[in-house]
CSV table of C-alpha atoms in Angstrom, one decimal:
chain,number,residue,atom,x,y,z
A,293,UNK,CA,-26.2,-25.3,0.0
A,294,UNK,CA,-28.0,-22.0,0.8
A,295,UNK,CA,-30.2,-24.0,3.4
A,296,UNK,CA,-27.3,-24.1,5.6
A,297,UNK,CA,-27.0,-20.0,6.1
A,298,UNK,CA,-31.1,-19.9,7.0
A,299,UNK,CA,-32.5,-19.9,10.5
A,300,UNK,CA,-34.2,-23.0,11.2
A,301,UNK,CA,-36.6,-21.7,14.0
A,302,UNK,CA,-37.4,-18.9,12.1
A,303,UNK,CA,-41.4,-18.2,11.5
A,304,UNK,CA,-43.0,-16.0,9.3
A,305,UNK,CA,-45.5,-14.5,10.2
A,306,UNK,CA,-45.1,-13.4,13.7
A,307,UNK,CA,-47.1,-10.7,15.6
A,308,UNK,CA,-45.5,-7.7,16.8
A,309,UNK,CA,-44.1,-7.2,20.1
A,310,UNK,CA,-44.8,-3.9,20.7
A,311,UNK,CA,-47.8,-1.7,20.0
A,312,UNK,CA,-47.9,0.2,17.0
A,313,UNK,CA,-45.5,-1.4,14.9
A,314,UNK,CA,-47.6,-2.7,11.3
A,315,UNK,CA,-48.8,-6.2,11.7
A,316,UNK,CA,-47.2,-8.3,8.9
A,317,UNK,CA,-50.6,-9.5,6.4
A,318,UNK,CA,-50.6,-13.5,7.2
A,319,UNK,CA,-49.4,-15.5,4.1
A,320,UNK,CA,-50.9,-18.5,2.8
A,321,UNK,CA,-49.2,-21.7,2.9
A,322,UNK,CA,-47.7,-23.3,-0.1
A,323,UNK,CA,-48.6,-26.5,-1.7
A,324,UNK,CA,-45.6,-27.6,-3.5
A,325,UNK,CA,-42.6,-26.8,-5.7
A,326,UNK,CA,-45.3,-25.2,-8.2
A,327,UNK,CA,-46.7,-22.7,-5.9
A,328,UNK,CA,-45.5,-19.3,-6.1
A,329,UNK,CA,-43.6,-17.4,-5.9
A,330,UNK,CA,-41.2,-19.6,-8.0
A,331,UNK,CA,-37.7,-19.8,-7.1
A,332,UNK,CA,-34.5,-18.4,-9.7
A,333,UNK,CA,-32.5,-21.8,-8.7
A,334,UNK,CA,-36.0,-23.8,-9.7
A,335,UNK,CA,-35.9,-22.5,-13.1
A,336,UNK,CA,-31.6,-22.8,-13.4
A,337,UNK,CA,-32.0,-26.8,-12.6
A,338,UNK,CA,-34.3,-27.2,-15.5
A,339,UNK,CA,-32.5,-25.2,-17.8
A,340,UNK,CA,-29.2,-26.8,-17.2
A,341,UNK,CA,-31.1,-30.4,-17.3
A,342,UNK,CA,-32.4,-29.2,-21.1
A,343,UNK,CA,-28.7,-28.1,-21.9
A,344,UNK,CA,-27.3,-30.9,-21.0
A,345,UNK,CA,-29.4,-33.4,-22.3
A,346,UNK,CA,-29.8,-31.4,-25.7
A,347,UNK,CA,-25.9,-31.4,-25.9
A,348,UNK,CA,-25.6,-34.8,-25.0
A,349,UNK,CA,-28.3,-36.5,-27.6
A,350,UNK,CA,-27.6,-34.0,-30.5
A,351,UNK,CA,-23.8,-33.0,-30.2
A,352,UNK,CA,-21.5,-35.6,-28.3
A,353,UNK,CA,-23.1,-38.7,-28.4
A,354,UNK,CA,-23.7,-39.2,-32.4
A,355,UNK,CA,-20.0,-38.5,-32.3
A,356,UNK,CA,-19.1,-41.9,-30.8
A,357,UNK,CA,-18.7,-45.4,-33.0
A,358,UNK,CA,-21.4,-47.4,-33.9
A,359,UNK,CA,-20.7,-49.8,-31.3
A,360,UNK,CA,-20.8,-47.4,-28.5
A,361,UNK,CA,-23.3,-44.7,-30.0
A,362,UNK,CA,-26.6,-47.1,-29.0
A,363,UNK,CA,-25.1,-48.2,-25.7
A,364,UNK,CA,-24.8,-44.3,-24.9
A,365,UNK,CA,-27.9,-43.8,-25.7
A,366,UNK,CA,-29.5,-46.5,-23.8
A,367,UNK,CA,-27.5,-45.9,-20.5
A,368,UNK,CA,-27.4,-41.9,-20.7
A,369,UNK,CA,-30.8,-41.7,-22.1
A,370,UNK,CA,-32.3,-44.1,-19.2
A,371,UNK,CA,-30.5,-41.6,-16.5
A,372,UNK,CA,-31.5,-38.8,-18.1
A,373,UNK,CA,-35.2,-39.9,-18.4
A,374,UNK,CA,-35.2,-41.3,-14.3
A,375,UNK,CA,-33.8,-38.1,-13.3
A,376,UNK,CA,-36.8,-36.1,-14.8
A,377,UNK,CA,-39.2,-38.2,-13.4
A,378,UNK,CA,-38.0,-38.2,-9.7
A,379,UNK,CA,-37.3,-34.9,-9.8
A,380,UNK,CA,-40.5,-33.9,-10.8
A,381,UNK,CA,-42.0,-36.1,-8.3
A,382,UNK,CA,-40.2,-34.7,-5.5
A,383,UNK,CA,-41.0,-31.2,-6.3
A,384,UNK,CA,-44.6,-32.1,-7.0
A,385,UNK,CA,-45.3,-33.8,-4.0
A,386,UNK,CA,-47.1,-32.2,-0.7
A,387,UNK,CA,-44.5,-33.2,2.0
A,388,UNK,CA,-46.8,-31.7,4.8
A,389,UNK,CA,-48.2,-33.8,7.7
A,390,UNK,CA,-51.2,-36.0,7.3
A,391,UNK,CA,-52.9,-33.9,9.8
A,392,UNK,CA,-52.0,-30.8,7.9
A,393,UNK,CA,-53.2,-32.1,4.4
A,394,UNK,CA,-56.3,-33.4,5.6
A,395,UNK,CA,-57.6,-30.4,7.3
A,396,UNK,CA,-55.6,-27.3,6.0
A,397,UNK,CA,-57.3,-25.5,3.4
A,398,UNK,CA,-54.1,-23.9,1.5
A,399,UNK,CA,-56.2,-21.3,0.5
A,400,UNK,CA,-57.1,-19.6,3.7
A,401,UNK,CA,-54.4,-17.5,5.1
A,402,UNK,CA,-51.9,-18.5,7.9
A,403,UNK,CA,-52.4,-17.6,11.4
A,404,UNK,CA,-50.2,-14.5,13.1
A,405,UNK,CA,-48.0,-16.2,16.0
A,406,UNK,CA,-48.2,-14.9,18.9
A,407,UNK,CA,-44.7,-15.4,20.9
A,408,UNK,CA,-46.5,-13.8,24.2
A,409,UNK,CA,-48.9,-16.7,24.3
A,410,UNK,CA,-46.7,-19.4,23.4
A,411,UNK,CA,-43.1,-19.4,23.0
A,412,UNK,CA,-42.4,-21.9,20.1
A,413,UNK,CA,-44.5,-22.7,17.1
A,414,UNK,CA,-44.8,-26.7,18.1
A,415,UNK,CA,-45.2,-27.5,21.7
A,416,UNK,CA,-45.9,-30.9,22.9
A,417,UNK,CA,-46.5,-32.1,19.3
A,418,UNK,CA,-49.1,-29.4,18.5
A,419,UNK,CA,-48.1,-26.8,16.0
A,420,UNK,CA,-50.0,-23.1,16.9
A,421,UNK,CA,-49.9,-22.0,13.3
A,422,UNK,CA,-51.4,-25.2,11.4
A,423,UNK,CA,-53.5,-25.8,14.3
A,424,UNK,CA,-53.1,-29.7,14.1
A,425,UNK,CA,-51.3,-32.3,16.3
A,426,UNK,CA,-47.9,-33.3,14.3
A,427,UNK,CA,-45.8,-36.3,14.9
A,428,UNK,CA,-42.7,-36.1,16.6
A,429,UNK,CA,-39.8,-35.0,13.7
A,430,UNK,CA,-42.2,-32.9,12.2
A,431,UNK,CA,-40.8,-29.0,11.9
A,432,UNK,CA,-43.0,-25.8,10.2
A,433,UNK,CA,-41.3,-24.3,7.2
A,434,UNK,CA,-41.2,-20.8,7.6
A,435,UNK,CA,-40.9,-20.9,3.6
A,436,UNK,CA,-43.6,-23.2,2.8
A,437,UNK,CA,-45.7,-22.1,6.0
A,438,UNK,CA,-46.9,-25.1,6.8
A,439,UNK,CA,-45.4,-28.6,9.2
A,440,UNK,CA,-43.4,-30.9,7.0
A,441,UNK,CA,-43.4,-34.6,8.0
A,442,UNK,CA,-40.2,-35.8,8.5
A,443,UNK,CA,-38.4,-32.6,8.0
A,444,UNK,CA,-34.9,-32.6,6.3
A,445,UNK,CA,-34.6,-29.1,4.9
A,446,UNK,CA,-35.9,-26.8,2.4
A,447,UNK,CA,-34.7,-27.4,-0.8
A,448,UNK,CA,-34.5,-24.1,-3.1
A,449,UNK,CA,-33.4,-26.4,-6.5
A,450,UNK,CA,-37.2,-27.9,-6.0
A,451,UNK,CA,-38.7,-24.8,-4.6
A,452,UNK,CA,-40.0,-27.7,-2.1
A,453,UNK,CA,-39.8,-28.7,1.6
A,454,UNK,CA,-37.9,-32.2,1.5
A,455,UNK,CA,-39.6,-34.6,4.2
A,456,UNK,CA,-40.4,-38.1,4.8
A,457,UNK,CA,-43.2,-38.4,1.8
A,458,UNK,CA,-40.3,-37.4,-0.8
A,459,UNK,CA,-36.7,-37.5,0.7
A,460,UNK,CA,-36.0,-40.9,-1.8
A,461,UNK,CA,-37.5,-39.2,-4.7
A,462,UNK,CA,-35.2,-36.1,-3.7
A,463,UNK,CA,-32.1,-38.5,-3.0
A,464,UNK,CA,-32.9,-40.4,-6.6
A,465,UNK,CA,-32.5,-37.2,-8.4
A,466,UNK,CA,-29.0,-36.5,-6.8
A,467,UNK,CA,-27.9,-39.6,-7.9
A,468,UNK,CA,-29.2,-40.2,-11.4
A,469,UNK,CA,-28.0,-36.7,-12.0
A,470,UNK,CA,-24.5,-37.6,-10.6
A,471,UNK,CA,-24.5,-40.5,-12.6
A,472,UNK,CA,-25.5,-38.8,-16.0
A,473,UNK,CA,-23.2,-36.2,-15.5
A,474,UNK,CA,-20.3,-38.5,-14.8
A,475,UNK,CA,-21.5,-40.4,-18.2
A,476,UNK,CA,-21.1,-37.3,-19.9
A,477,UNK,CA,-17.9,-36.5,-18.6
A,478,UNK,CA,-16.7,-40.0,-19.9
A,479,UNK,CA,-18.1,-39.5,-23.7
A,480,UNK,CA,-16.7,-36.3,-23.7
A,481,UNK,CA,-13.1,-37.3,-22.4
A,482,UNK,CA,-13.4,-40.0,-25.0
A,483,UNK,CA,-14.2,-37.3,-28.0
A,484,UNK,CA,-11.3,-35.3,-27.0
A,485,UNK,CA,-9.0,-38.2,-27.0
A,486,UNK,CA,-10.1,-39.5,-29.9
A,487,UNK,CA,-9.7,-36.2,-31.9
A,488,UNK,CA,-6.2,-35.5,-31.0
A,489,UNK,CA,-4.9,-39.4,-31.7
A,490,UNK,CA,-7.7,-40.4,-34.6
A,491,UNK,CA,-10.0,-37.8,-35.7
A,492,UNK,CA,-11.5,-40.5,-38.2
A,493,UNK,CA,-13.2,-42.4,-35.4
A,494,UNK,CA,-15.6,-39.4,-34.6
A,495,UNK,CA,-16.6,-39.4,-38.3
A,496,UNK,CA,-18.2,-42.9,-38.6
A,497,UNK,CA,-22.0,-41.5,-39.0
A,498,UNK,CA,-22.9,-42.3,-42.5
A,499,UNK,CA,-23.9,-38.5,-43.5
A,500,UNK,CA,-20.2,-37.7,-42.8
A,501,UNK,CA,-19.7,-39.4,-46.7
A,502,UNK,CA,-21.1,-36.2,-48.3
A,503,UNK,CA,-18.1,-33.9,-45.8
A,504,UNK,CA,-15.1,-33.4,-47.7
A,505,UNK,CA,-13.2,-31.1,-45.6
A,506,UNK,CA,-11.7,-32.5,-42.3
A,507,UNK,CA,-12.1,-29.4,-40.5
A,508,UNK,CA,-15.8,-29.5,-40.9
A,509,UNK,CA,-18.2,-31.1,-38.6
A,510,UNK,CA,-22.2,-32.4,-38.5
A,511,UNK,CA,-24.1,-31.4,-35.3
A,512,UNK,CA,-27.5,-32.2,-34.6
A,513,UNK,CA,-27.5,-35.5,-36.0
A,514,UNK,CA,-29.2,-37.8,-37.2
A,515,UNK,CA,-32.0,-35.9,-37.4
A,516,UNK,CA,-31.5,-32.1,-38.8
A,517,UNK,CA,-27.4,-32.1,-39.4
A,518,UNK,CA,-25.7,-28.9,-39.6
A,519,UNK,CA,-22.1,-27.9,-40.2
A,520,UNK,CA,-19.7,-25.8,-38.8
A,521,UNK,CA,-16.1,-26.0,-37.8
A,522,UNK,CA,-13.7,-27.2,-35.6
A,523,UNK,CA,-13.0,-24.4,-33.0
A,524,UNK,CA,-16.8,-24.2,-32.8
A,525,UNK,CA,-17.2,-28.1,-31.5
A,526,UNK,CA,-14.0,-27.7,-29.6
A,527,UNK,CA,-15.5,-24.7,-27.7
A,528,UNK,CA,-19.0,-26.2,-27.0
A,529,UNK,CA,-16.9,-29.5,-25.9
A,530,UNK,CA,-14.8,-27.4,-23.5
A,531,UNK,CA,-17.6,-25.5,-22.1
A,532,UNK,CA,-19.7,-28.6,-21.3
A,533,UNK,CA,-16.9,-30.5,-19.8
A,534,UNK,CA,-16.2,-27.5,-17.5
A,535,UNK,CA,-20.0,-27.1,-16.6
A,536,UNK,CA,-20.2,-30.9,-16.1
A,537,UNK,CA,-17.5,-31.3,-13.9
A,538,UNK,CA,-18.6,-28.2,-11.8
A,539,UNK,CA,-22.1,-29.6,-11.6
A,540,UNK,CA,-20.7,-33.0,-10.6
A,541,UNK,CA,-18.8,-31.5,-7.7
A,542,UNK,CA,-21.7,-29.8,-6.3
A,543,UNK,CA,-23.7,-33.0,-6.7
A,544,UNK,CA,-21.2,-34.9,-5.5
A,545,UNK,CA,-21.0,-33.5,-2.5
A,546,UNK,CA,-24.3,-33.0,-1.9
A,547,UNK,CA,-25.0,-37.0,-2.5
A,548,UNK,CA,-22.0,-37.8,-0.2
A,549,UNK,CA,-23.4,-35.6,2.4
A,550,UNK,CA,-26.8,-37.3,2.4
A,551,UNK,CA,-25.3,-40.9,2.4
A,552,UNK,CA,-23.1,-39.6,5.4
A,553,UNK,CA,-26.4,-38.5,6.8
A,554,UNK,CA,-28.1,-42.1,6.2
A,555,UNK,CA,-25.1,-43.8,8.0
A,556,UNK,CA,-25.8,-41.7,11.0
A,557,UNK,CA,-29.4,-42.2,10.6
A,558,UNK,CA,-29.7,-38.4,10.6
A,559,UNK,CA,-31.6,-35.9,9.1
A,560,UNK,CA,-30.0,-32.3,7.4
A,561,UNK,CA,-31.9,-30.4,10.1
A,562,UNK,CA,-30.4,-32.6,13.2
A,563,UNK,CA,-27.2,-32.4,11.7
A,564,UNK,CA,-27.7,-28.5,11.3
A,565,UNK,CA,-28.6,-28.2,14.9
A,566,UNK,CA,-26.0,-30.4,16.6
A,567,UNK,CA,-23.2,-28.3,14.6
A,568,UNK,CA,-25.0,-24.8,16.0
A,569,UNK,CA,-24.9,-26.3,19.6
A,570,UNK,CA,-21.2,-27.4,18.8
A,571,UNK,CA,-20.5,-23.7,18.2
A,572,UNK,CA,-22.3,-22.1,20.2
A,573,UNK,CA,-20.6,-23.7,23.2
A,574,UNK,CA,-17.4,-22.3,21.7
A,575,UNK,CA,-18.2,-19.2,22.3
A,576,UNK,CA,-17.0,-16.3,24.6
A,577,UNK,CA,-20.1,-16.2,26.1
A,578,UNK,CA,-20.8,-19.9,26.5
A,579,UNK,CA,-17.3,-20.5,28.2
A,580,UNK,CA,-18.0,-17.3,30.7
A,581,UNK,CA,-21.1,-19.1,31.3
A,582,UNK,CA,-19.4,-22.3,32.1
A,583,UNK,CA,-16.8,-20.4,34.4
A,584,UNK,CA,-19.4,-18.7,36.4
A,585,UNK,CA,-20.7,-22.1,37.1
A,586,UNK,CA,-17.4,-23.4,38.3
A,587,UNK,CA,-16.6,-20.2,40.5
A,588,UNK,CA,-20.1,-20.0,42.4
A,589,UNK,CA,-19.6,-22.8,44.7
A,590,UNK,CA,-16.2,-21.1,46.0
A,591,UNK,CA,-17.9,-17.8,46.5
A,592,UNK,CA,-20.5,-19.6,48.2
A,593,UNK,CA,-18.4,-21.2,50.3
A,594,UNK,CA,-17.2,-18.2,51.9
A,595,UNK,CA,-20.1,-17.8,53.9
A,596,UNK,CA,-19.9,-21.6,55.2
A,597,UNK,CA,-18.4,-23.3,58.3
A,598,UNK,CA,-14.6,-24.9,57.6
A,599,UNK,CA,-16.4,-28.3,57.5
A,600,UNK,CA,-19.2,-27.3,55.1
A,601,UNK,CA,-17.0,-25.6,52.8
A,602,UNK,CA,-15.0,-28.7,52.6
A,603,UNK,CA,-18.2,-30.7,51.9
A,604,UNK,CA,-19.1,-28.0,49.3
A,605,UNK,CA,-15.8,-28.6,47.7
A,606,UNK,CA,-16.1,-32.2,47.6
A,607,UNK,CA,-19.4,-31.9,45.7
A,608,UNK,CA,-17.9,-29.3,43.6
A,609,UNK,CA,-15.4,-32.1,42.0
A,610,UNK,CA,-18.2,-34.8,41.9
A,611,UNK,CA,-19.9,-32.6,39.5
A,612,UNK,CA,-17.3,-31.2,37.1
A,613,UNK,CA,-14.9,-34.2,37.4
A,614,UNK,CA,-12.7,-32.2,34.7
A,615,UNK,CA,-11.7,-30.0,37.3
A,616,UNK,CA,-9.3,-32.5,38.8
A,617,UNK,CA,-7.2,-32.3,35.7
A,618,UNK,CA,-6.9,-28.5,36.4
A,619,UNK,CA,-3.7,-27.3,38.4
A,620,UNK,CA,-5.8,-24.5,40.0
A,621,UNK,CA,-8.9,-22.5,39.1
A,622,UNK,CA,-7.0,-19.5,39.0
A,623,UNK,CA,-5.2,-20.8,35.4
A,624,UNK,CA,-8.8,-20.7,33.9
A,625,UNK,CA,-9.3,-17.1,34.7
A,626,UNK,CA,-5.5,-15.7,35.6
A,627,UNK,CA,-6.8,-11.9,35.6
A,628,UNK,CA,-9.8,-12.6,38.3
A,629,UNK,CA,-7.5,-14.6,40.6
A,630,UNK,CA,-7.7,-12.8,44.1
A,631,UNK,CA,-4.8,-12.5,46.4
A,632,UNK,CA,-4.9,-14.8,49.7
A,633,UNK,CA,-7.0,-13.4,52.6
A,634,UNK,CA,-5.1,-11.9,55.6
A,635,UNK,CA,-6.9,-12.8,59.2
A,636,UNK,CA,-6.7,-10.0,61.7
A,637,UNK,CA,-6.0,-11.0,65.0
A,638,UNK,CA,-7.5,-9.2,68.2
A,639,UNK,CA,-4.9,-9.2,70.9
A,640,UNK,CA,-7.3,-8.0,73.5
A,641,UNK,CA,-9.6,-11.3,73.0
A,642,UNK,CA,-7.7,-14.8,73.5
A,643,UNK,CA,-11.3,-16.6,72.6
A,644,UNK,CA,-11.6,-14.6,69.4
A,645,UNK,CA,-7.7,-15.6,68.8
A,646,UNK,CA,-8.0,-19.2,69.5
A,647,UNK,CA,-11.4,-19.1,66.9
A,648,UNK,CA,-9.0,-17.4,64.7
A,649,UNK,CA,-6.4,-19.7,65.0
A,650,UNK,CA,-8.4,-22.9,64.7
A,651,UNK,CA,-10.0,-21.4,61.6
A,652,UNK,CA,-6.4,-21.0,59.8
A,653,UNK,CA,-5.3,-24.3,60.7
A,654,UNK,CA,-8.5,-26.2,59.0
A,655,UNK,CA,-8.2,-23.8,56.1
A,656,UNK,CA,-4.5,-24.9,55.8
A,657,UNK,CA,-5.7,-28.7,56.3
A,658,UNK,CA,-8.2,-28.3,53.2
């Protein structure tokens, strides 16, 4: 999934922070997956769909026995047709917010976002780029340059964002593609098994009556049969099987991931955001910030009276309950642990000596 490596908060275009830099030309918002620029993944998806459909209906399914051939045509054909429809709808729908689609003219260039005026693109459910109020889960996509209703992710295979309006079409596209690939794998495994056990089960088509040699096979049945040799058929079959398995692994992983998100009632954007927050919390900078928060009350207590210092330490353990399980704060930063302070007593002043002794007694009591 390439969308995982993108910065979700990135917004283009953005006004330059310093003067003298070249100002970026505002880009226009994209309507759907057919809007330019087209993505190479989009073309690869359609090419793969056409190749698999052509190989299934004109090479491999005609090799099945008569009682299984028509069932395979109906089931596999239904899955491929359903996938074609939902994939087309998911790519053609505009997933933008209702307020964006009602107000925004996609022919007008997108305004330049100035971070000196606003810290974020969307603040208080108002987009400063689209200049319209948006819903709670709307996000401004940098690739489509518009606010997406219920933003889930930007799909390169669709060349379109996935949001509330087209999420179920996207999910149905992934599920139907996975089911169709699984059916094709079953057909290919049956053909390979029968080829080594009983090849005559694969030559039940009436047009094989005119073929006398066993090493000759017919492709593109039943419309325009083409004779070929056994290595060609096996080579095509192995290539299609490897392609099916590789594609099914990727789509199956994506399908299971979205089933997990449905069970958790999360979107892909929320899942990635939580993952980044957990990862940032494990960085040394985050741990250093946590240790500073723990050590600051100790440093502040040095300027307080003994009784106030005791109260402050009590509040510290209430604020950080996990500190009770630690042996000492020096175990967090052993290199920064300071030696015990030594108290200097003036022998010429009895009052000062008494006050210092009382202070030492209180410190030991803490």
